[in-house]
PDB file of C-alpha atoms and ligand atoms in Angstrom:
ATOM      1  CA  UNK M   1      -8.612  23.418 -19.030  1.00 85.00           C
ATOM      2  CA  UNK M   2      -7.089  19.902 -18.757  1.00 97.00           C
ATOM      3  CA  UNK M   3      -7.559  17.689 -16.117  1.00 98.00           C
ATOM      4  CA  UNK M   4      -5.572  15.671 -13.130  1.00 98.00           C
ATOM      5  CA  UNK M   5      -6.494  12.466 -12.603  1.00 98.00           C
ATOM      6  CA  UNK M   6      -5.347  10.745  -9.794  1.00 98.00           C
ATOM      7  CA  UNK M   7      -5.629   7.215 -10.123  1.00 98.00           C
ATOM      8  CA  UNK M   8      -5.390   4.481  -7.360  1.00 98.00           C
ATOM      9  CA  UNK M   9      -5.005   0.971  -9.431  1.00 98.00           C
ATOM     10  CA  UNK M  10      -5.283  -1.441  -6.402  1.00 98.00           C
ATOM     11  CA  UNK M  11      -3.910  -4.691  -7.625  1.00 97.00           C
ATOM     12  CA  UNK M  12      -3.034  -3.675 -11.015  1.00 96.00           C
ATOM     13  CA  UNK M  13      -5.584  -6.659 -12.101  1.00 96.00           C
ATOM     14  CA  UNK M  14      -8.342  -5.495 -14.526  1.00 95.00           C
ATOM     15  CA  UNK M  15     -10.983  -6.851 -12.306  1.00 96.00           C
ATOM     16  CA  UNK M  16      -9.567  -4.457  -9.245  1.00 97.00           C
ATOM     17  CA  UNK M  17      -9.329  -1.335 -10.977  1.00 97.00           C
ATOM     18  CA  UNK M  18     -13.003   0.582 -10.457  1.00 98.00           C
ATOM     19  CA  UNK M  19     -14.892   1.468 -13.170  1.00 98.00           C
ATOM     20  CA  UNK M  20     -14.020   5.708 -12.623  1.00 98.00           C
ATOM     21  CA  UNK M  21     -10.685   4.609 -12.617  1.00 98.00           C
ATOM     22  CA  UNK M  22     -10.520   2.789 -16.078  1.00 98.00           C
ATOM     23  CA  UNK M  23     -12.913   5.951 -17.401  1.00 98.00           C
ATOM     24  CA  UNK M  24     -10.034   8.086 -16.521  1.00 98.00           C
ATOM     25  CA  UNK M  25      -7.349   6.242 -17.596  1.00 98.00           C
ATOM     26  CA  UNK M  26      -9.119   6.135 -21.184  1.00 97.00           C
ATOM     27  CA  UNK M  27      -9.811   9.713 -21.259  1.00 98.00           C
ATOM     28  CA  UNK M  28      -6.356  10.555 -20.458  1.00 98.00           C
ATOM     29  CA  UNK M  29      -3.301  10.911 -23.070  1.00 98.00           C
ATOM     30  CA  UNK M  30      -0.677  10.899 -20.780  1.00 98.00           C
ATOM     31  CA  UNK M  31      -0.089   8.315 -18.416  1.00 98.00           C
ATOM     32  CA  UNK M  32       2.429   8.748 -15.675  1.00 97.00           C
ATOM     33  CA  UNK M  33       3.613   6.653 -12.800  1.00 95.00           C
ATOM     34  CA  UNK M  34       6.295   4.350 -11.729  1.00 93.00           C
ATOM     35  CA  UNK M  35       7.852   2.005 -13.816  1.00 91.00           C
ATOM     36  CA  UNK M  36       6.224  -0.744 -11.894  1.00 89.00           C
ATOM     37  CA  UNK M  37       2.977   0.286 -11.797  1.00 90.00           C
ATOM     38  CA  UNK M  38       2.791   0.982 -15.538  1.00 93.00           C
ATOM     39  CA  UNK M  39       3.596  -2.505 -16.514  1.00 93.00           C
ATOM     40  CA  UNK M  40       0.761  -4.009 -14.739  1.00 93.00           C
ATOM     41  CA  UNK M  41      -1.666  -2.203 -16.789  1.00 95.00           C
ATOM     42  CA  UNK M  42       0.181  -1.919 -19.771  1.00 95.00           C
ATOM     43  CA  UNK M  43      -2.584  -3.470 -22.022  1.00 94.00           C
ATOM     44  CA  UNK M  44      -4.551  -0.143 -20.974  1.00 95.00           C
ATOM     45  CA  UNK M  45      -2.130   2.331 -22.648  1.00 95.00           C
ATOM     46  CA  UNK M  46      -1.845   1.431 -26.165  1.00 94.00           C
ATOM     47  CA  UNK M  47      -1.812   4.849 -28.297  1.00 95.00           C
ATOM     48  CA  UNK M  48      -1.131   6.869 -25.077  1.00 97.00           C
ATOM     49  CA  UNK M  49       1.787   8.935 -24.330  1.00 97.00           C
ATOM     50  CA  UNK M  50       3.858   7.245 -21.173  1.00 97.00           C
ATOM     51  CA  UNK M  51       6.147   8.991 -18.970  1.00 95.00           C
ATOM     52  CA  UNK M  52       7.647   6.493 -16.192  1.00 91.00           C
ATOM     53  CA  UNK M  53      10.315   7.087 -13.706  1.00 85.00           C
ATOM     54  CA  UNK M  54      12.100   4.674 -11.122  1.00 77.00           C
ATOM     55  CA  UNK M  55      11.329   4.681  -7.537  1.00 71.00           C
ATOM     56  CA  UNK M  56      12.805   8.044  -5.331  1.00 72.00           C
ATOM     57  CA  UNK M  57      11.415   9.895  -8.079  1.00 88.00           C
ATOM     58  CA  UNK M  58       8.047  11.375  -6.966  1.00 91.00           C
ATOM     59  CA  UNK M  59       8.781  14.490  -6.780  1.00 94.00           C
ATOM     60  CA  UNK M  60       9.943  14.544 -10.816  1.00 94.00           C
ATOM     61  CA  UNK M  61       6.793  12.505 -11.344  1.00 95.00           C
ATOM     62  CA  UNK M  62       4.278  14.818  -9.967  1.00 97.00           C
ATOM     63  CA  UNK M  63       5.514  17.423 -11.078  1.00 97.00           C
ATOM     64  CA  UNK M  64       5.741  16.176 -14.918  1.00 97.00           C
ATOM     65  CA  UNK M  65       2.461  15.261 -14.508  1.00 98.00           C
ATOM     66  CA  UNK M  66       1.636  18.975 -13.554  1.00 98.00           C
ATOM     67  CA  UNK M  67       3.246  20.119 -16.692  1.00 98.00           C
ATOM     68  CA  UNK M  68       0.953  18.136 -19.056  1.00 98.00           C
ATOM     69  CA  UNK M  69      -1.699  19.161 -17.742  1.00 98.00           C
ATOM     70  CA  UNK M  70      -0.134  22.864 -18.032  1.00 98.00           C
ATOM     71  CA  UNK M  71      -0.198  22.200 -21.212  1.00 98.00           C
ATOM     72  CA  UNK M  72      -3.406  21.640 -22.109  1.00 98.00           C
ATOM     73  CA  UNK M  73      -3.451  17.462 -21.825  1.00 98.00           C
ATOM     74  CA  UNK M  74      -6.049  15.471 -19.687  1.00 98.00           C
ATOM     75  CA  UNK M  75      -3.090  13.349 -17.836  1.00 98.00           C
ATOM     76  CA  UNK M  76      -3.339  10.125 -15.314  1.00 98.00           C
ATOM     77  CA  UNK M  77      -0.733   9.830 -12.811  1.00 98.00           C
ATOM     78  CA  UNK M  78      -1.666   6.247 -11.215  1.00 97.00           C
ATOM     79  CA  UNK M  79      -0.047   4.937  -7.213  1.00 96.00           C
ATOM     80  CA  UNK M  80      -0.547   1.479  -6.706  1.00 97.00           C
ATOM     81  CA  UNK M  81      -3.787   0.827  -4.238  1.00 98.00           C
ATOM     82  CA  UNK M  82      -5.225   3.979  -3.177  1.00 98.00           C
ATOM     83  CA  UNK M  83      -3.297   7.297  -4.279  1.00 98.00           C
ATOM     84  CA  UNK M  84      -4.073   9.161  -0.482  1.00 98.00           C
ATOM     85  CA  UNK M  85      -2.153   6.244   0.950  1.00 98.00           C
ATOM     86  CA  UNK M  86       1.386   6.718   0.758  1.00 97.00           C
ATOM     87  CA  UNK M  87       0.199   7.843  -2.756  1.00 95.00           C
ATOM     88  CA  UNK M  88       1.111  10.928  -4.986  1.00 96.00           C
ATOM     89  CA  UNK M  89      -2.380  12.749  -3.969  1.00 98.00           C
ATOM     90  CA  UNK M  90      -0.606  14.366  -1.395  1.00 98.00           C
ATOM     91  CA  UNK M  91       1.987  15.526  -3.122  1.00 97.00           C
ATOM     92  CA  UNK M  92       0.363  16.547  -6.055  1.00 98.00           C
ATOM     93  CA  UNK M  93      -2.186  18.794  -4.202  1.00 98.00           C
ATOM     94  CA  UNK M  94       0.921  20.116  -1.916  1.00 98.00           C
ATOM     95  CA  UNK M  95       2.981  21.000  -5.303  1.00 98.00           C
ATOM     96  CA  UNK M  96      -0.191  22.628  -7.112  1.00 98.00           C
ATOM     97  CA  UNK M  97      -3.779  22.798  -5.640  1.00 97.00           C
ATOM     98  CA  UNK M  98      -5.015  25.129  -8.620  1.00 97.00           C
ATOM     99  CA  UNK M  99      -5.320  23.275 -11.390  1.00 98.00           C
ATOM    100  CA  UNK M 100      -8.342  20.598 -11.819  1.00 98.00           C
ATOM    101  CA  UNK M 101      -7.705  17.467 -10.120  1.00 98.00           C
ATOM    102  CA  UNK M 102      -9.952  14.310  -9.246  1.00 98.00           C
ATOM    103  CA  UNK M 103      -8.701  11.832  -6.731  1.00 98.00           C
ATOM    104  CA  UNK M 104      -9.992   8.159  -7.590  1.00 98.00           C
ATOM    105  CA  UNK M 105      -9.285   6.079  -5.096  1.00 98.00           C
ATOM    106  CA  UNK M 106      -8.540   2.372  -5.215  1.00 98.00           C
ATOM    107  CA  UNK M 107      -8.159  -0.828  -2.943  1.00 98.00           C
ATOM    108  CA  UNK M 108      -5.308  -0.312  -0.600  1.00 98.00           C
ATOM    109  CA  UNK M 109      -2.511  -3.319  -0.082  1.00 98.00           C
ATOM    110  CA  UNK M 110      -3.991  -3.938   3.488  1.00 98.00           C
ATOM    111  CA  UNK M 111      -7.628  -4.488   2.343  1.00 98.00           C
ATOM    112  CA  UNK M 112      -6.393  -6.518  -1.288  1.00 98.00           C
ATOM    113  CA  UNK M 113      -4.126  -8.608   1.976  1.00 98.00           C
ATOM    114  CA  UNK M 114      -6.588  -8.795   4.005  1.00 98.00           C
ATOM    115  CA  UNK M 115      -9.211 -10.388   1.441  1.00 98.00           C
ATOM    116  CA  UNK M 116      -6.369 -13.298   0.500  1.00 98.00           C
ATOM    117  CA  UNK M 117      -5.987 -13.840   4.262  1.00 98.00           C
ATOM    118  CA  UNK M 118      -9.652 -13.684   5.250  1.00 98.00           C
ATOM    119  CA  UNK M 119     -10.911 -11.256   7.680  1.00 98.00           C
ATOM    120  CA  UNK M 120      -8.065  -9.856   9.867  1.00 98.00           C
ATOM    121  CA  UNK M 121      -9.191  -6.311   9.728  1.00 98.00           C
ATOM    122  CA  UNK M 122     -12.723  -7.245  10.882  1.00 98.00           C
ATOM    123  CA  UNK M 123     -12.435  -4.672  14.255  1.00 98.00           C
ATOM    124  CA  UNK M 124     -10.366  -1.201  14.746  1.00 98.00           C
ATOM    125  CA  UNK M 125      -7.180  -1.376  12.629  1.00 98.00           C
ATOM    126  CA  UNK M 126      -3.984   1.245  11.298  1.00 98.00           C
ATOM    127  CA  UNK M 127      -1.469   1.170   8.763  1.00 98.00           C
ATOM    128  CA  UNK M 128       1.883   2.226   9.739  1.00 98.00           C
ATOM    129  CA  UNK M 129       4.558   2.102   6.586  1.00 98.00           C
ATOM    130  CA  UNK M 130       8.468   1.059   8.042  1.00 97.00           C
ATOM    131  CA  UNK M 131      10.070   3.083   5.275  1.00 94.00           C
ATOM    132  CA  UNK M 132      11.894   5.500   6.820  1.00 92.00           C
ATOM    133  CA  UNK M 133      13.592   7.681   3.751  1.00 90.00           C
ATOM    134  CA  UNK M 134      10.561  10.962   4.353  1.00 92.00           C
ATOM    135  CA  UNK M 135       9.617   9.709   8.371  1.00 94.00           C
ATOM    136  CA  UNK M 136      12.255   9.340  11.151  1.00 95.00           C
ATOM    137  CA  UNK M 137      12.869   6.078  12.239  1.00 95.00           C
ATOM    138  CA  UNK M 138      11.959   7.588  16.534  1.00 96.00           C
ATOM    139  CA  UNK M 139       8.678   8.749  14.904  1.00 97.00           C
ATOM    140  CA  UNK M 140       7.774   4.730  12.895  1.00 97.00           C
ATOM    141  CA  UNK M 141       8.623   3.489  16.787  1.00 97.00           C
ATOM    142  CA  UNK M 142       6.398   5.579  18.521  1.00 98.00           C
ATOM    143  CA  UNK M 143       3.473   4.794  16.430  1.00 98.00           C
ATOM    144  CA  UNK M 144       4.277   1.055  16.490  1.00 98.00           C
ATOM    145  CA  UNK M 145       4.187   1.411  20.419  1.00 98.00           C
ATOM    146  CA  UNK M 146       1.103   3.311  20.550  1.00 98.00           C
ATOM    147  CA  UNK M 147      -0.652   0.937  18.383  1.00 98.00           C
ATOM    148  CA  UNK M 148       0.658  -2.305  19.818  1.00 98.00           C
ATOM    149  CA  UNK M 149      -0.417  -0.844  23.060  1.00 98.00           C
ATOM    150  CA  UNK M 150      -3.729   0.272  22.086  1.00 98.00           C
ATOM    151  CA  UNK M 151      -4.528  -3.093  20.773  1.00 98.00           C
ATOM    152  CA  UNK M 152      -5.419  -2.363  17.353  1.00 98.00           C
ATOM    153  CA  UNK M 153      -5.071  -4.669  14.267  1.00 98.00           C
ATOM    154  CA  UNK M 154      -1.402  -3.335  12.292  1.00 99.00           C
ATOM    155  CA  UNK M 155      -1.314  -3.549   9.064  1.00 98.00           C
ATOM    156  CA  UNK M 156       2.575  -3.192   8.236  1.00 98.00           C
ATOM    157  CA  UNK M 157       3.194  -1.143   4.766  1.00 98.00           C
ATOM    158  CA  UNK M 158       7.159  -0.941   3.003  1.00 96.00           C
ATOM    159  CA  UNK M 159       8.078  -3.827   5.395  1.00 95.00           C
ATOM    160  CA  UNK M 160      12.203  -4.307   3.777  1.00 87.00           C
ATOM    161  CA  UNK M 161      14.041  -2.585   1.387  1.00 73.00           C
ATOM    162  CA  UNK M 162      17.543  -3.452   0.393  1.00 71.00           C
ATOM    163  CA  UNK M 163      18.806  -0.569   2.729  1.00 71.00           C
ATOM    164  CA  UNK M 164      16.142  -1.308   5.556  1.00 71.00           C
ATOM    165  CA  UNK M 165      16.529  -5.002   6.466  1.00 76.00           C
ATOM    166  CA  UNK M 166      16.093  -4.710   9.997  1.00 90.00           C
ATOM    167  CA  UNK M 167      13.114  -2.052  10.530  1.00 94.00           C
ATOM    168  CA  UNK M 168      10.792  -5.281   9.911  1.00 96.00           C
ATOM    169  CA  UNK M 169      12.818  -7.295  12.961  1.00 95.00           C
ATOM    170  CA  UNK M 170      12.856  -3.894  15.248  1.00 96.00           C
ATOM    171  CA  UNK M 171       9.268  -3.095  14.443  1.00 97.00           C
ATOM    172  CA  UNK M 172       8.254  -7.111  15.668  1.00 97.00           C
ATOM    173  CA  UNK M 173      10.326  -6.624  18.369  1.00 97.00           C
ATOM    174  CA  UNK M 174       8.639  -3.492  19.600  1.00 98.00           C
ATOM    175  CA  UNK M 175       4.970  -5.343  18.813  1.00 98.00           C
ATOM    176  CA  UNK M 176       5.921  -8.484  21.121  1.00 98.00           C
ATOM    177  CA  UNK M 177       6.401  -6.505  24.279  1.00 98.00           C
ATOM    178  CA  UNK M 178       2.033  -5.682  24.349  1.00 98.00           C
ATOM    179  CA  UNK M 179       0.801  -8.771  21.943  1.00 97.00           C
ATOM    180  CA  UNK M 180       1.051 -12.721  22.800  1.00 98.00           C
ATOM    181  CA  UNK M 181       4.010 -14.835  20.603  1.00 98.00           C
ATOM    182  CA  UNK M 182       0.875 -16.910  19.335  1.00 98.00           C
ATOM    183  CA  UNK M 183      -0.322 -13.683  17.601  1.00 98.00           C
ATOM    184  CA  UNK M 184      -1.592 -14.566  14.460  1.00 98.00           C
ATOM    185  CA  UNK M 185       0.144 -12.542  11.459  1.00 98.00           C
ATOM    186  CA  UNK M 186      -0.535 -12.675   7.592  1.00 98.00           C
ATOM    187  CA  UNK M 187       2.324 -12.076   5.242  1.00 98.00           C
ATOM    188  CA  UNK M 188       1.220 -11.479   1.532  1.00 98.00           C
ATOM    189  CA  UNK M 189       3.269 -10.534  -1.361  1.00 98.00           C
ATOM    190  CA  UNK M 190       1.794  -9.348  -4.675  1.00 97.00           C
ATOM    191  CA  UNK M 191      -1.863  -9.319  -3.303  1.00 98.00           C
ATOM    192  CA  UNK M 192      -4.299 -10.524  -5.986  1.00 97.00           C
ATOM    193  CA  UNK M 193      -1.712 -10.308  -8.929  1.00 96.00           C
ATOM    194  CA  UNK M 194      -0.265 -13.027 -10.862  1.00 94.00           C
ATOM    195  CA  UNK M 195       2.311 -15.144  -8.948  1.00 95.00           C
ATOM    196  CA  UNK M 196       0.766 -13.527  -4.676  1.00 98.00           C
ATOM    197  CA  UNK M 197       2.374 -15.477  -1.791  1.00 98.00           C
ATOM    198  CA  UNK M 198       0.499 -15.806   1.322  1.00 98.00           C
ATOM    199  CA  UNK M 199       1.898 -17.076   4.288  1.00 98.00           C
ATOM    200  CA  UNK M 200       0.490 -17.254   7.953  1.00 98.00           C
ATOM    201  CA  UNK M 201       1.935 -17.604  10.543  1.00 98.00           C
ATOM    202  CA  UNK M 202       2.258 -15.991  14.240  1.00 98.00           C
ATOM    203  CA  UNK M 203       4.471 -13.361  15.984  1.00 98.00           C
ATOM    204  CA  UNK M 204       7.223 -15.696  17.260  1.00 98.00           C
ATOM    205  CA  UNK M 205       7.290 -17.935  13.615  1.00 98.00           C
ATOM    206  CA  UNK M 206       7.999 -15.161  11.671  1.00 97.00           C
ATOM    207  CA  UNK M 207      10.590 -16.142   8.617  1.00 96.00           C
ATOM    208  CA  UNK M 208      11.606 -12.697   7.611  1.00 95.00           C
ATOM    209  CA  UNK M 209      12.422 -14.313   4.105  1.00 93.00           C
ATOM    210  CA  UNK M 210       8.977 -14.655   3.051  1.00 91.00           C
ATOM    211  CA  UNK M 211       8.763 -10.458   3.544  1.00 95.00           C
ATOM    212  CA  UNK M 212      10.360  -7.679   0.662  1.00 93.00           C
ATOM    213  CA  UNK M 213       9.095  -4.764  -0.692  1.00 92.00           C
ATOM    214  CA  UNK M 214       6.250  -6.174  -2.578  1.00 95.00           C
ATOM    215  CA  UNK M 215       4.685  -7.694   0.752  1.00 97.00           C
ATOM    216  CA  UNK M 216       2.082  -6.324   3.331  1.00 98.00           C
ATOM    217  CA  UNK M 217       1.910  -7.869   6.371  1.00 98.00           C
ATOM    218  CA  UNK M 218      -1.088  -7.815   8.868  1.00 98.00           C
ATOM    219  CA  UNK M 219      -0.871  -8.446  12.503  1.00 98.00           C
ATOM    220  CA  UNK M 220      -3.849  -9.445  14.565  1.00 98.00           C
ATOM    221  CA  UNK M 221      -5.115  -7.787  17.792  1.00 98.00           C
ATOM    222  CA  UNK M 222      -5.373  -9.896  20.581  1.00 98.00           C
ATOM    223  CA  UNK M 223      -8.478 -11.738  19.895  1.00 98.00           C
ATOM    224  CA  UNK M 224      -7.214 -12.118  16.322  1.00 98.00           C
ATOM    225  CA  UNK M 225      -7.056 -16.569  15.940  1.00 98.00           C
ATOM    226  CA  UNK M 226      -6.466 -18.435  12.970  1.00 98.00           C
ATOM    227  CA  UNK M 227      -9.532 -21.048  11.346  1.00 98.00           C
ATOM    228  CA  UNK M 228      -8.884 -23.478   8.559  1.00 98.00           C
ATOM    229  CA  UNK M 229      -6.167 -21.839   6.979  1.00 97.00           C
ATOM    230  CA  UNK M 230      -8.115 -18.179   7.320  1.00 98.00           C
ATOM    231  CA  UNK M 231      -7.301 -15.600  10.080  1.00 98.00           C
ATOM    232  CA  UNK M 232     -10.326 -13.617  12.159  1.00 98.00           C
ATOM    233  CA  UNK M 233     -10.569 -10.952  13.903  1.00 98.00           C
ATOM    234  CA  UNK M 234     -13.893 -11.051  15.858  1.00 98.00           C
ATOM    235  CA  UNK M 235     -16.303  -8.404  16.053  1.00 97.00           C
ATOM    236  CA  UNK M 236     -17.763  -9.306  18.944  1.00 93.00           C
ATOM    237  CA  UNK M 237     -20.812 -11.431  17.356  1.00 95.00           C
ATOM    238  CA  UNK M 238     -22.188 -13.421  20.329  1.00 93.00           C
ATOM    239  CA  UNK M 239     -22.701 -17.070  17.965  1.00 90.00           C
TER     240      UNK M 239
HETATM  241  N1  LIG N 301      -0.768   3.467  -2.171  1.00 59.80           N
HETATM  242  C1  LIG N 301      -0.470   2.076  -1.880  1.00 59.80           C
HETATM  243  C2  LIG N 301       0.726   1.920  -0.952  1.00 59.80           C
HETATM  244  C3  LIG N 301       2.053   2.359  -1.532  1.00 59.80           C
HETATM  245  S1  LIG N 301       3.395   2.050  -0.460  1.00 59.80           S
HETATM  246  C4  LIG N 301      -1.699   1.393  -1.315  1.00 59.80           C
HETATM  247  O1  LIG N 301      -2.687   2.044  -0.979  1.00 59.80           O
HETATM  248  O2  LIG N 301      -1.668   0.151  -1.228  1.00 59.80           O
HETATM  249  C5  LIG N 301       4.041   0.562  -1.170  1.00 59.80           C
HETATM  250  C6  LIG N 301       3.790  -0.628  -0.249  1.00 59.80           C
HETATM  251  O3  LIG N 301       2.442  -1.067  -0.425  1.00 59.80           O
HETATM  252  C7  LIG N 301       4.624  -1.840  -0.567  1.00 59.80           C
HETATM  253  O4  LIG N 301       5.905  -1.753   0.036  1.00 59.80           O
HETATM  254  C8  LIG N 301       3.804  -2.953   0.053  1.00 59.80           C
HETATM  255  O5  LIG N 301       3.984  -2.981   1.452  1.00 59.80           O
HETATM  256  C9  LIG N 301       2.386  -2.463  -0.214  1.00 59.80           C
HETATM  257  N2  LIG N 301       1.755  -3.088  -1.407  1.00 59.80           N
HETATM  258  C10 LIG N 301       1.322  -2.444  -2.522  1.00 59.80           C
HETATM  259  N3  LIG N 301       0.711  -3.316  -3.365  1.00 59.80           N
HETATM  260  C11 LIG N 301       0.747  -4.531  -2.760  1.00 59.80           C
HETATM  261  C12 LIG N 301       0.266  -5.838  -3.119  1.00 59.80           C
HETATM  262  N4  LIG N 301      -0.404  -6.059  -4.254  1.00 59.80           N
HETATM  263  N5  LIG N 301       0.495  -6.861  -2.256  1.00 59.80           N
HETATM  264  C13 LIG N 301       1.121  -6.652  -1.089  1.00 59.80           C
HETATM  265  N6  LIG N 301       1.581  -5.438  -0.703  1.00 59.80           N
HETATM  266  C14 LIG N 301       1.406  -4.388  -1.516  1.00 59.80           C
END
């Protein structure tokens, strides 16, 4: 029977990509994923069958994927970063759990951020995602509450869209009421590919600008500070 692969790409650069993950790729004819996604490792595919939708169109995508595989092809449907975070592993498995499947994971944004920025997630961290198209805006609030409040590290996933402009505004809004306005925050777009942006700055210097769709941004906890150009979150070291 033909296999599933589930492929996290992190970056999209060759040198982020595991070693299971370019095995897979190459054993696989069919290659499926967002149209984004497949240009960055275009070089990869030559003499492989490509099936690429827009965004919105998971569900179509998993379940062509599903189909090759039906049909007797070993197929690769890649996510960008890891494929269990805000990936198309979940969706794959909840669409069809009986046919054989291998998850390989990847670098998520937040850690491929995190390494441009330094060491923000050094200490107890989440990710919360601001898209709000499958998760009601009340529930995105609630989270960004409890983790504000609860003093972890935030690592903020689909921060703007061109219909969300003001989730990112609401969401540092709800963040200021628990965290100091000298809060250091990293703001990196296209982490570790050609043409990244990195910015830092701190809660009350934001320049929403510098964020879009391609961008993760981190916020630190409130021992989080900011050292030549690097932000830290302690551990606790006594040094
Ligand atoms: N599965 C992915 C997340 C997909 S959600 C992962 O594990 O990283 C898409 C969001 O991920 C984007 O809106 C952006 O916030 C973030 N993202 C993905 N790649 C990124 C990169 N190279 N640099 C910065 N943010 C990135």
């Amino acid at each position: 029977m033909a296999k599933l692969y589930i492929v996290g790409i992190g970056s999209g650069k060759r040198e982020d990509l595991t070693i299971r993950a370019l095995e897979c790729i190459d054993a696989s004819k069919v290659i499926v994923g967002y149209t984004h996604y497949i240009k960055l490792i275009e070089d990869l595919l030559t003499g492989k069958e490509v099936y690429q939708t827009p965004m919105k169109s998971e569900v179509e995508r998993c379940r062509a994927a599903i189909k090759y595989v039906r049909e007797g092809l070993d197929t690769a449907i890649v996510s960008s970063g890891d494929p269990g975070l805000y990936g198309m592993a979940g969706l794959i498995l909840e669409l069809d759990s009986s046919i054989d499947i291998e998850v390989v994971p990847g670098i998520s944004a937040a850690f491929l951020a995190a390494a441009s920025l330094g060491a923000p997630l050094m200490h107890d961290f989440c990710t919360i995602s601001l898209s709000d198209l499958l998760t009601p805006w009340e529930v995105i609030e609630k989270r960004l509450e409890s983790a504000a409040l609860g003093d972890f590290v935030i690592a903020l996933y689909n921060p703007k869209s061109h219909s969300r402009v003001t989730n990112m505004e609401r969401a540092i809004e709800i963040i200021s009421k628990y965290r100091s306005p000298k809060t250091p925050v990293g703001i990196v777009k296209n982490a570790r590919r050609d043409g990244e942006v990195k910015t830092i700055t701190t809660l009350e210097n934001i320049n929403y600008d510098d964020i879009d769709m391609l961008t993760t941004v981190i916020i630190g906890n409130s021992n989080t500070f900011i050292k030549d150009g690097y932000i830290i979150t302690p551990r606790g070291y006594n040094i």
